XYZ file of C-alpha atoms in Angstrom:
74
model
C 0.000 0.000 0.000
C 1.325 3.388 -0.978
C 1.032 6.090 1.671
C -0.906 8.997 0.223
C -2.687 11.866 1.842
C -6.030 10.324 0.814
C -5.220 7.258 2.925
C -4.736 9.394 6.058
C -7.150 12.269 5.577
C -10.738 12.295 4.418
C -10.908 14.076 1.086
C -14.608 15.013 1.457
C -15.910 17.643 3.829
C -18.322 16.642 6.576
C -21.777 18.148 6.522
C -22.926 20.240 9.459
C -25.216 17.410 10.569
C -22.365 14.877 10.485
C -20.153 17.233 12.518
C -22.949 17.735 15.056
C -23.521 13.978 15.334
C -19.798 13.322 15.801
C -19.530 16.072 18.441
C -22.619 14.766 20.206
C -21.277 11.202 20.257
C -17.894 12.354 21.559
C -19.498 14.473 24.285
C -21.738 11.586 25.359
C -18.705 9.268 25.548
C -16.815 11.774 27.701
C -19.801 12.302 30.025
C -20.331 8.551 30.376
C -16.646 8.031 31.245
C -16.776 10.831 33.837
C -19.949 9.402 35.398
C -18.390 5.948 35.594
C -15.237 7.350 37.227
C -17.357 9.349 39.714
C -19.404 6.257 40.645
C -16.233 4.203 41.115
C -14.735 6.899 43.355
C -17.963 7.130 45.371
C -18.017 3.358 45.897
C -14.372 3.390 47.004
C -14.923 6.247 49.469
C -18.100 4.619 50.817
C -16.230 1.338 51.379
C -13.424 3.166 53.206
C -15.920 5.073 55.357
C -17.806 1.890 56.258
C -14.523 0.178 57.212
C -13.696 2.862 59.787
C -14.658 2.156 63.408
C -17.655 4.071 64.708
C -16.684 6.743 67.217
C -19.336 8.030 69.574
C -18.591 11.595 70.575
C -19.794 12.844 73.974
C -22.416 15.543 73.859
C -20.912 18.995 74.275
C -22.220 21.256 77.016
C -24.116 24.133 75.524
C -22.635 27.550 76.053
C -24.855 30.107 77.691
C -26.254 32.625 75.276
C -25.973 35.562 77.675
C -22.974 37.811 77.310
C -20.790 38.760 80.182
C -20.302 42.445 80.699
C -16.843 43.614 79.764
C -15.274 46.561 81.570
C -14.720 49.644 79.449
C -11.255 51.135 79.539
C -10.956 54.911 79.242
């Protein structure tokens, strides 16, 4: 086979509809790959979180809502 530019490049121009379809398909592939990666990451993080021991924290004493008077310095 002889290497010519016709073998590597398409000699005809794509119509606007063909370009739109190709762009749409590429965008859908990218979005699907990102969603799959996000789901995999979520599953990994959930598994790590579930593997951690449960820590029960003691209830904190509530601070009083009244303010203490502060002395004014002149």
